[in-house]
């Protein structure tokens, strides 16, 4: 277990010196008077980056999940059944935001963009959905775009690529099929890297 980093204890100067974000982003404020990169997001991003560094030095994929995630009780069985695919991919996303778009391509080349319902699943709904999901035979698709990094398998190559390509965060926005997203979504709410996979049936959910 890794203790999350409290972003409120990280000074703006440290964020820049660590290579997490540009000075321009650190000093940016939105029209509502809030920091574009608030302390909460600094902590989340640094916490994941610290784990990525560890994952990049290992020989096998790492399961990364935040403390408010509910996983399928047989998620490790899924990993065992798909061990080679998890190792070959950069990232395999097991959970994603329900209030945003997911774009994936199946094994015969059909690409689909969908939005998961309900947009704000409750605890009972989550447990019901996981209980109804049979691990055997779950299809794994190629992932193009999804949002949320609350639960994912990360290969050593994937961890190295994330560390190399996602930093520093900047004011350059992320362009997606849904339009333009704020720049900070590039790291902790946006996944669009190399060889990415996603189980056709969601294997984890983040409690709201």
PDB file of C-alpha atoms in Angstrom:
ATOM      1  CA  UNK A   1       0.000   0.000   0.000  1.00  0.00           C
ATOM      2  CA  UNK A   2       1.200   3.499  -0.879  1.00  0.00           C
ATOM      3  CA  UNK A   3       0.053   6.487   1.118  1.00  0.00           C
ATOM      4  CA  UNK A   4      -1.286   9.230  -1.121  1.00  0.00           C
ATOM      5  CA  UNK A   5       0.533  12.553  -1.283  1.00  0.00           C
ATOM      6  CA  UNK A   6      -1.174  15.577   0.259  1.00  0.00           C
ATOM      7  CA  UNK A   7      -0.991  18.161  -2.508  1.00  0.00           C
ATOM      8  CA  UNK A   8      -1.581  21.029  -0.091  1.00  0.00           C
ATOM      9  CA  UNK A   9       1.872  20.366   1.373  1.00  0.00           C
ATOM     10  CA  UNK A  10       3.604  20.674  -1.999  1.00  0.00           C
ATOM     11  CA  UNK A  11       4.723  24.186  -2.876  1.00  0.00           C
ATOM     12  CA  UNK A  12       4.210  25.551  -6.382  1.00  0.00           C
ATOM     13  CA  UNK A  13       7.973  25.846  -6.807  1.00  0.00           C
ATOM     14  CA  UNK A  14       8.373  22.131  -6.028  1.00  0.00           C
ATOM     15  CA  UNK A  15       5.729  21.202  -8.606  1.00  0.00           C
ATOM     16  CA  UNK A  16       7.785  22.969 -11.283  1.00  0.00           C
ATOM     17  CA  UNK A  17      11.144  21.660 -10.039  1.00  0.00           C
ATOM     18  CA  UNK A  18       9.821  18.085 -10.021  1.00  0.00           C
ATOM     19  CA  UNK A  19       8.843  18.482 -13.667  1.00  0.00           C
ATOM     20  CA  UNK A  20       5.179  17.862 -12.902  1.00  0.00           C
ATOM     21  CA  UNK A  21       3.860  21.061 -14.479  1.00  0.00           C
ATOM     22  CA  UNK A  22       5.025  24.200 -16.211  1.00  0.00           C
ATOM     23  CA  UNK A  23       5.357  27.437 -14.267  1.00  0.00           C
ATOM     24  CA  UNK A  24       2.641  28.927 -16.470  1.00  0.00           C
ATOM     25  CA  UNK A  25       0.153  26.247 -15.398  1.00  0.00           C
ATOM     26  CA  UNK A  26       1.095  26.437 -11.727  1.00  0.00           C
ATOM     27  CA  UNK A  27       0.400  30.175 -11.712  1.00  0.00           C
ATOM     28  CA  UNK A  28      -2.838  29.971 -13.733  1.00  0.00           C
ATOM     29  CA  UNK A  29      -6.279  30.774 -12.297  1.00  0.00           C
ATOM     30  CA  UNK A  30      -9.652  30.172 -13.936  1.00  0.00           C
ATOM     31  CA  UNK A  31     -12.497  32.667 -14.353  1.00  0.00           C
ATOM     32  CA  UNK A  32     -14.056  31.528 -11.061  1.00  0.00           C
ATOM     33  CA  UNK A  33     -10.955  32.405  -9.079  1.00  0.00           C
ATOM     34  CA  UNK A  34      -9.733  28.820  -8.631  1.00  0.00           C
ATOM     35  CA  UNK A  35      -6.307  27.463  -9.458  1.00  0.00           C
ATOM     36  CA  UNK A  36      -6.280  25.520 -12.734  1.00  0.00           C
ATOM     37  CA  UNK A  37      -4.016  22.969 -11.021  1.00  0.00           C
ATOM     38  CA  UNK A  38      -5.401  22.796  -7.464  1.00  0.00           C
ATOM     39  CA  UNK A  39      -3.569  21.072  -4.576  1.00  0.00           C
ATOM     40  CA  UNK A  40      -5.904  18.047  -4.743  1.00  0.00           C
ATOM     41  CA  UNK A  41      -4.901  17.345  -8.332  1.00  0.00           C
ATOM     42  CA  UNK A  42      -1.240  17.918  -7.531  1.00  0.00           C
ATOM     43  CA  UNK A  43      -1.476  15.216  -4.860  1.00  0.00           C
ATOM     44  CA  UNK A  44      -3.317  12.763  -7.110  1.00  0.00           C
ATOM     45  CA  UNK A  45      -0.868  13.224  -9.959  1.00  0.00           C
ATOM     46  CA  UNK A  46       2.228  12.949  -7.781  1.00  0.00           C
ATOM     47  CA  UNK A  47       0.837   9.841  -6.080  1.00  0.00           C
ATOM     48  CA  UNK A  48       0.291   8.078  -9.395  1.00  0.00           C
ATOM     49  CA  UNK A  49       3.650   9.229 -10.776  1.00  0.00           C
ATOM     50  CA  UNK A  50       5.440   7.798  -7.749  1.00  0.00           C
ATOM     51  CA  UNK A  51       3.804   4.417  -8.392  1.00  0.00           C
ATOM     52  CA  UNK A  52       4.640   4.621 -12.112  1.00  0.00           C
ATOM     53  CA  UNK A  53       8.316   4.965 -11.235  1.00  0.00           C
ATOM     54  CA  UNK A  54       8.088   1.824  -9.127  1.00  0.00           C
ATOM     55  CA  UNK A  55       6.113  -0.040 -11.804  1.00  0.00           C
ATOM     56  CA  UNK A  56       8.642   0.848 -14.506  1.00  0.00           C
ATOM     57  CA  UNK A  57      11.372  -0.993 -12.570  1.00  0.00           C
ATOM     58  CA  UNK A  58       9.417  -4.254 -12.190  1.00  0.00           C
ATOM     59  CA  UNK A  59       9.232  -7.283 -14.480  1.00  0.00           C
ATOM     60  CA  UNK A  60       5.453  -7.747 -14.417  1.00  0.00           C
ATOM     61  CA  UNK A  61       2.375  -5.509 -14.730  1.00  0.00           C
ATOM     62  CA  UNK A  62       1.228  -3.584 -11.665  1.00  0.00           C
ATOM     63  CA  UNK A  63      -2.376  -3.165 -10.556  1.00  0.00           C
ATOM     64  CA  UNK A  64      -2.898   0.459  -9.506  1.00  0.00           C
ATOM     65  CA  UNK A  65      -6.096   1.392  -7.697  1.00  0.00           C
ATOM     66  CA  UNK A  66      -7.176   4.272  -5.523  1.00  0.00           C
ATOM     67  CA  UNK A  67      -8.566   3.686  -2.037  1.00  0.00           C
ATOM     68  CA  UNK A  68     -12.174   4.491  -2.980  1.00  0.00           C
ATOM     69  CA  UNK A  69     -12.392   1.831  -5.702  1.00  0.00           C
ATOM     70  CA  UNK A  70     -14.575  -1.278  -5.553  1.00  0.00           C
ATOM     71  CA  UNK A  71     -13.202  -4.097  -7.717  1.00  0.00           C
ATOM     72  CA  UNK A  72     -14.664  -7.314  -9.031  1.00  0.00           C
ATOM     73  CA  UNK A  73     -13.820 -10.067  -6.509  1.00  0.00           C
ATOM     74  CA  UNK A  74     -12.158 -12.053  -9.303  1.00  0.00           C
ATOM     75  CA  UNK A  75     -10.134  -9.252 -10.866  1.00  0.00           C
ATOM     76  CA  UNK A  76      -6.944 -11.239 -10.236  1.00  0.00           C
ATOM     77  CA  UNK A  77      -8.469 -14.191 -12.082  1.00  0.00           C
ATOM     78  CA  UNK A  78      -9.009 -11.897 -15.062  1.00  0.00           C
ATOM     79  CA  UNK A  79      -5.350 -10.873 -14.821  1.00  0.00           C
ATOM     80  CA  UNK A  80      -4.213 -14.494 -14.749  1.00  0.00           C
ATOM     81  CA  UNK A  81      -6.350 -15.358 -17.783  1.00  0.00           C
ATOM     82  CA  UNK A  82      -5.037 -12.360 -19.713  1.00  0.00           C
ATOM     83  CA  UNK A  83      -1.473 -12.257 -18.392  1.00  0.00           C
ATOM     84  CA  UNK A  84       0.213 -12.035 -21.793  1.00  0.00           C
ATOM     85  CA  UNK A  85      -2.105  -9.294 -23.017  1.00  0.00           C
ATOM     86  CA  UNK A  86      -1.597  -7.233 -19.860  1.00  0.00           C
ATOM     87  CA  UNK A  87       2.163  -7.504 -20.195  1.00  0.00           C
ATOM     88  CA  UNK A  88       2.152  -6.617 -23.898  1.00  0.00           C
ATOM     89  CA  UNK A  89      -0.108  -3.581 -23.447  1.00  0.00           C
ATOM     90  CA  UNK A  90       1.012  -0.306 -21.952  1.00  0.00           C
ATOM     91  CA  UNK A  91      -2.116   0.116 -19.852  1.00  0.00           C
ATOM     92  CA  UNK A  92      -5.344  -1.822 -19.285  1.00  0.00           C
ATOM     93  CA  UNK A  93      -8.080   0.347 -17.843  1.00  0.00           C
ATOM     94  CA  UNK A  94     -10.439  -1.506 -15.473  1.00  0.00           C
ATOM     95  CA  UNK A  95     -12.450   1.538 -14.395  1.00  0.00           C
ATOM     96  CA  UNK A  96     -13.419   4.771 -16.111  1.00  0.00           C
ATOM     97  CA  UNK A  97     -15.567   7.811 -15.457  1.00  0.00           C
ATOM     98  CA  UNK A  98     -19.257   7.271 -16.053  1.00  0.00           C
ATOM     99  CA  UNK A  99     -19.897  10.896 -16.949  1.00  0.00           C
ATOM    100  CA  UNK A 100     -17.637  10.863 -20.009  1.00  0.00           C
ATOM    101  CA  UNK A 101     -17.012   9.138 -23.322  1.00  0.00           C
ATOM    102  CA  UNK A 102     -15.131   5.891 -23.925  1.00  0.00           C
ATOM    103  CA  UNK A 103     -13.867   4.953 -27.384  1.00  0.00           C
ATOM    104  CA  UNK A 104     -12.685   1.395 -28.094  1.00  0.00           C
ATOM    105  CA  UNK A 105     -12.180  -1.057 -30.967  1.00  0.00           C
ATOM    106  CA  UNK A 106     -13.106  -4.742 -30.816  1.00  0.00           C
ATOM    107  CA  UNK A 107     -11.201  -7.701 -32.238  1.00  0.00           C
ATOM    108  CA  UNK A 108     -12.850  -7.455 -35.679  1.00  0.00           C
ATOM    109  CA  UNK A 109     -12.008  -3.779 -36.040  1.00  0.00           C
ATOM    110  CA  UNK A 110     -15.298  -2.105 -35.152  1.00  0.00           C
ATOM    111  CA  UNK A 111     -14.775   1.144 -33.270  1.00  0.00           C
ATOM    112  CA  UNK A 112     -17.503   2.394 -30.967  1.00  0.00           C
ATOM    113  CA  UNK A 113     -17.924   5.490 -28.842  1.00  0.00           C
ATOM    114  CA  UNK A 114     -20.236   5.085 -25.868  1.00  0.00           C
ATOM    115  CA  UNK A 115     -21.260   6.659 -22.622  1.00  0.00           C
ATOM    116  CA  UNK A 116     -21.808   4.375 -19.628  1.00  0.00           C
ATOM    117  CA  UNK A 117     -25.011   4.561 -17.603  1.00  0.00           C
ATOM    118  CA  UNK A 118     -25.899   5.470 -14.958  1.00  0.00           C
ATOM    119  CA  UNK A 119     -23.705   8.564 -14.893  1.00  0.00           C
ATOM    120  CA  UNK A 120     -23.434   8.468 -11.094  1.00  0.00           C
ATOM    121  CA  UNK A 121     -23.734   4.832  -9.914  1.00  0.00           C
ATOM    122  CA  UNK A 122     -24.498   4.227  -6.249  1.00  0.00           C
ATOM    123  CA  UNK A 123     -22.977   1.570  -4.002  1.00  0.00           C
ATOM    124  CA  UNK A 124     -25.871  -0.874  -4.431  1.00  0.00           C
ATOM    125  CA  UNK A 125     -25.779  -0.499  -8.218  1.00  0.00           C
ATOM    126  CA  UNK A 126     -22.009  -1.077  -8.254  1.00  0.00           C
ATOM    127  CA  UNK A 127     -22.204  -4.253  -6.172  1.00  0.00           C
ATOM    128  CA  UNK A 128     -25.069  -5.523  -8.320  1.00  0.00           C
ATOM    129  CA  UNK A 129     -23.193  -4.872 -11.548  1.00  0.00           C
ATOM    130  CA  UNK A 130     -20.039  -6.618 -10.309  1.00  0.00           C
ATOM    131  CA  UNK A 131     -22.021  -9.589  -8.986  1.00  0.00           C
ATOM    132  CA  UNK A 132     -23.654 -10.013 -12.408  1.00  0.00           C
ATOM    133  CA  UNK A 133     -20.305  -9.964 -14.236  1.00  0.00           C
ATOM    134  CA  UNK A 134     -18.789 -13.328 -15.116  1.00  0.00           C
ATOM    135  CA  UNK A 135     -15.009 -13.153 -15.476  1.00  0.00           C
ATOM    136  CA  UNK A 136     -14.771 -16.054 -17.903  1.00  0.00           C
ATOM    137  CA  UNK A 137     -14.959 -14.933 -21.493  1.00  0.00           C
ATOM    138  CA  UNK A 138     -14.830 -11.171 -20.943  1.00  0.00           C
ATOM    139  CA  UNK A 139     -13.761  -9.561 -24.203  1.00  0.00           C
ATOM    140  CA  UNK A 140     -10.808  -7.197 -24.083  1.00  0.00           C
ATOM    141  CA  UNK A 141     -10.854  -4.351 -26.627  1.00  0.00           C
ATOM    142  CA  UNK A 142      -8.267  -1.846 -27.812  1.00  0.00           C
ATOM    143  CA  UNK A 143      -8.783   1.427 -25.978  1.00  0.00           C
ATOM    144  CA  UNK A 144      -8.532   4.752 -27.769  1.00  0.00           C
ATOM    145  CA  UNK A 145      -9.882   7.261 -25.267  1.00  0.00           C
ATOM    146  CA  UNK A 146     -11.324   7.083 -21.763  1.00  0.00           C
ATOM    147  CA  UNK A 147     -11.234   9.246 -18.663  1.00  0.00           C
ATOM    148  CA  UNK A 148     -10.279   8.239 -15.153  1.00  0.00           C
ATOM    149  CA  UNK A 149      -7.273   6.467 -13.663  1.00  0.00           C
ATOM    150  CA  UNK A 150      -8.800   4.985 -10.525  1.00  0.00           C
ATOM    151  CA  UNK A 151      -8.041   1.325 -11.384  1.00  0.00           C
ATOM    152  CA  UNK A 152      -5.705   0.031 -14.087  1.00  0.00           C
ATOM    153  CA  UNK A 153      -3.035  -2.520 -14.912  1.00  0.00           C
ATOM    154  CA  UNK A 154       0.242  -0.925 -15.952  1.00  0.00           C
ATOM    155  CA  UNK A 155       3.105  -2.753 -17.650  1.00  0.00           C
ATOM    156  CA  UNK A 156       6.721  -1.700 -17.055  1.00  0.00           C
ATOM    157  CA  UNK A 157       6.884  -0.292 -20.597  1.00  0.00           C
ATOM    158  CA  UNK A 158       3.606   1.533 -20.052  1.00  0.00           C
ATOM    159  CA  UNK A 159       4.829   3.077 -16.813  1.00  0.00           C
ATOM    160  CA  UNK A 160       7.995   4.314 -18.516  1.00  0.00           C
ATOM    161  CA  UNK A 161       5.962   5.794 -21.360  1.00  0.00           C
ATOM    162  CA  UNK A 162       3.604   7.602 -19.004  1.00  0.00           C
ATOM    163  CA  UNK A 163       6.506   9.138 -17.130  1.00  0.00           C
ATOM    164  CA  UNK A 164       8.142  10.182 -20.386  1.00  0.00           C
ATOM    165  CA  UNK A 165       5.124  11.613 -22.219  1.00  0.00           C
ATOM    166  CA  UNK A 166       2.704  13.035 -19.662  1.00  0.00           C
ATOM    167  CA  UNK A 167       4.962  15.544 -17.962  1.00  0.00           C
ATOM    168  CA  UNK A 168       5.179  18.393 -17.556  1.00  0.00           C
ATOM    169  CA  UNK A 169       1.505  19.255 -17.521  1.00  0.00           C
ATOM    170  CA  UNK A 170       0.865  22.520 -19.300  1.00  0.00           C
ATOM    171  CA  UNK A 171      -1.893  24.882 -20.389  1.00  0.00           C
ATOM    172  CA  UNK A 172      -2.140  23.060 -23.711  1.00  0.00           C
ATOM    173  CA  UNK A 173      -5.659  21.557 -23.726  1.00  0.00           C
ATOM    174  CA  UNK A 174      -6.508  17.959 -24.505  1.00  0.00           C
ATOM    175  CA  UNK A 175      -8.607  17.619 -27.668  1.00  0.00           C
ATOM    176  CA  UNK A 176     -11.039  14.685 -27.738  1.00  0.00           C
ATOM    177  CA  UNK A 177     -14.213  13.580 -29.567  1.00  0.00           C
ATOM    178  CA  UNK A 178     -16.115  15.452 -26.853  1.00  0.00           C
ATOM    179  CA  UNK A 179     -14.329  18.709 -27.566  1.00  0.00           C
ATOM    180  CA  UNK A 180     -11.628  20.546 -25.646  1.00  0.00           C
ATOM    181  CA  UNK A 181     -10.811  19.433 -22.094  1.00  0.00           C
ATOM    182  CA  UNK A 182      -8.938  21.446 -19.458  1.00  0.00           C
ATOM    183  CA  UNK A 183      -5.156  20.936 -19.521  1.00  0.00           C
ATOM    184  CA  UNK A 184      -4.949  19.192 -16.150  1.00  0.00           C
ATOM    185  CA  UNK A 185      -7.092  16.331 -17.479  1.00  0.00           C
ATOM    186  CA  UNK A 186      -4.076  15.320 -19.537  1.00  0.00           C
ATOM    187  CA  UNK A 187      -2.690  13.292 -16.661  1.00  0.00           C
ATOM    188  CA  UNK A 188      -5.227  12.266 -14.084  1.00  0.00           C
ATOM    189  CA  UNK A 189      -8.438  12.275 -16.168  1.00  0.00           C
ATOM    190  CA  UNK A 190      -7.200  11.407 -19.619  1.00  0.00           C
ATOM    191  CA  UNK A 191      -5.772   8.215 -21.018  1.00  0.00           C
ATOM    192  CA  UNK A 192      -4.696   8.119 -24.646  1.00  0.00           C
ATOM    193  CA  UNK A 193      -1.376   6.307 -24.853  1.00  0.00           C
ATOM    194  CA  UNK A 194       0.148   3.656 -27.096  1.00  0.00           C
ATOM    195  CA  UNK A 195      -1.101   0.117 -26.650  1.00  0.00           C
ATOM    196  CA  UNK A 196      -4.084   0.506 -24.352  1.00  0.00           C
ATOM    197  CA  UNK A 197      -6.739  -2.096 -23.553  1.00  0.00           C
ATOM    198  CA  UNK A 198     -10.070  -2.097 -21.767  1.00  0.00           C
ATOM    199  CA  UNK A 199     -12.249  -5.044 -20.641  1.00  0.00           C
ATOM    200  CA  UNK A 200     -15.596  -4.876 -22.447  1.00  0.00           C
ATOM    201  CA  UNK A 201     -17.260  -5.229 -19.044  1.00  0.00           C
ATOM    202  CA  UNK A 202     -16.085  -2.824 -16.340  1.00  0.00           C
ATOM    203  CA  UNK A 203     -14.172  -4.610 -13.557  1.00  0.00           C
ATOM    204  CA  UNK A 204     -14.002  -1.771 -11.032  1.00  0.00           C
ATOM    205  CA  UNK A 205     -15.931   1.317 -10.006  1.00  0.00           C
ATOM    206  CA  UNK A 206     -14.957   4.404  -8.073  1.00  0.00           C
ATOM    207  CA  UNK A 207     -17.267   5.350  -5.212  1.00  0.00           C
ATOM    208  CA  UNK A 208     -18.433   8.934  -5.531  1.00  0.00           C
TER     209      UNK A 208
END
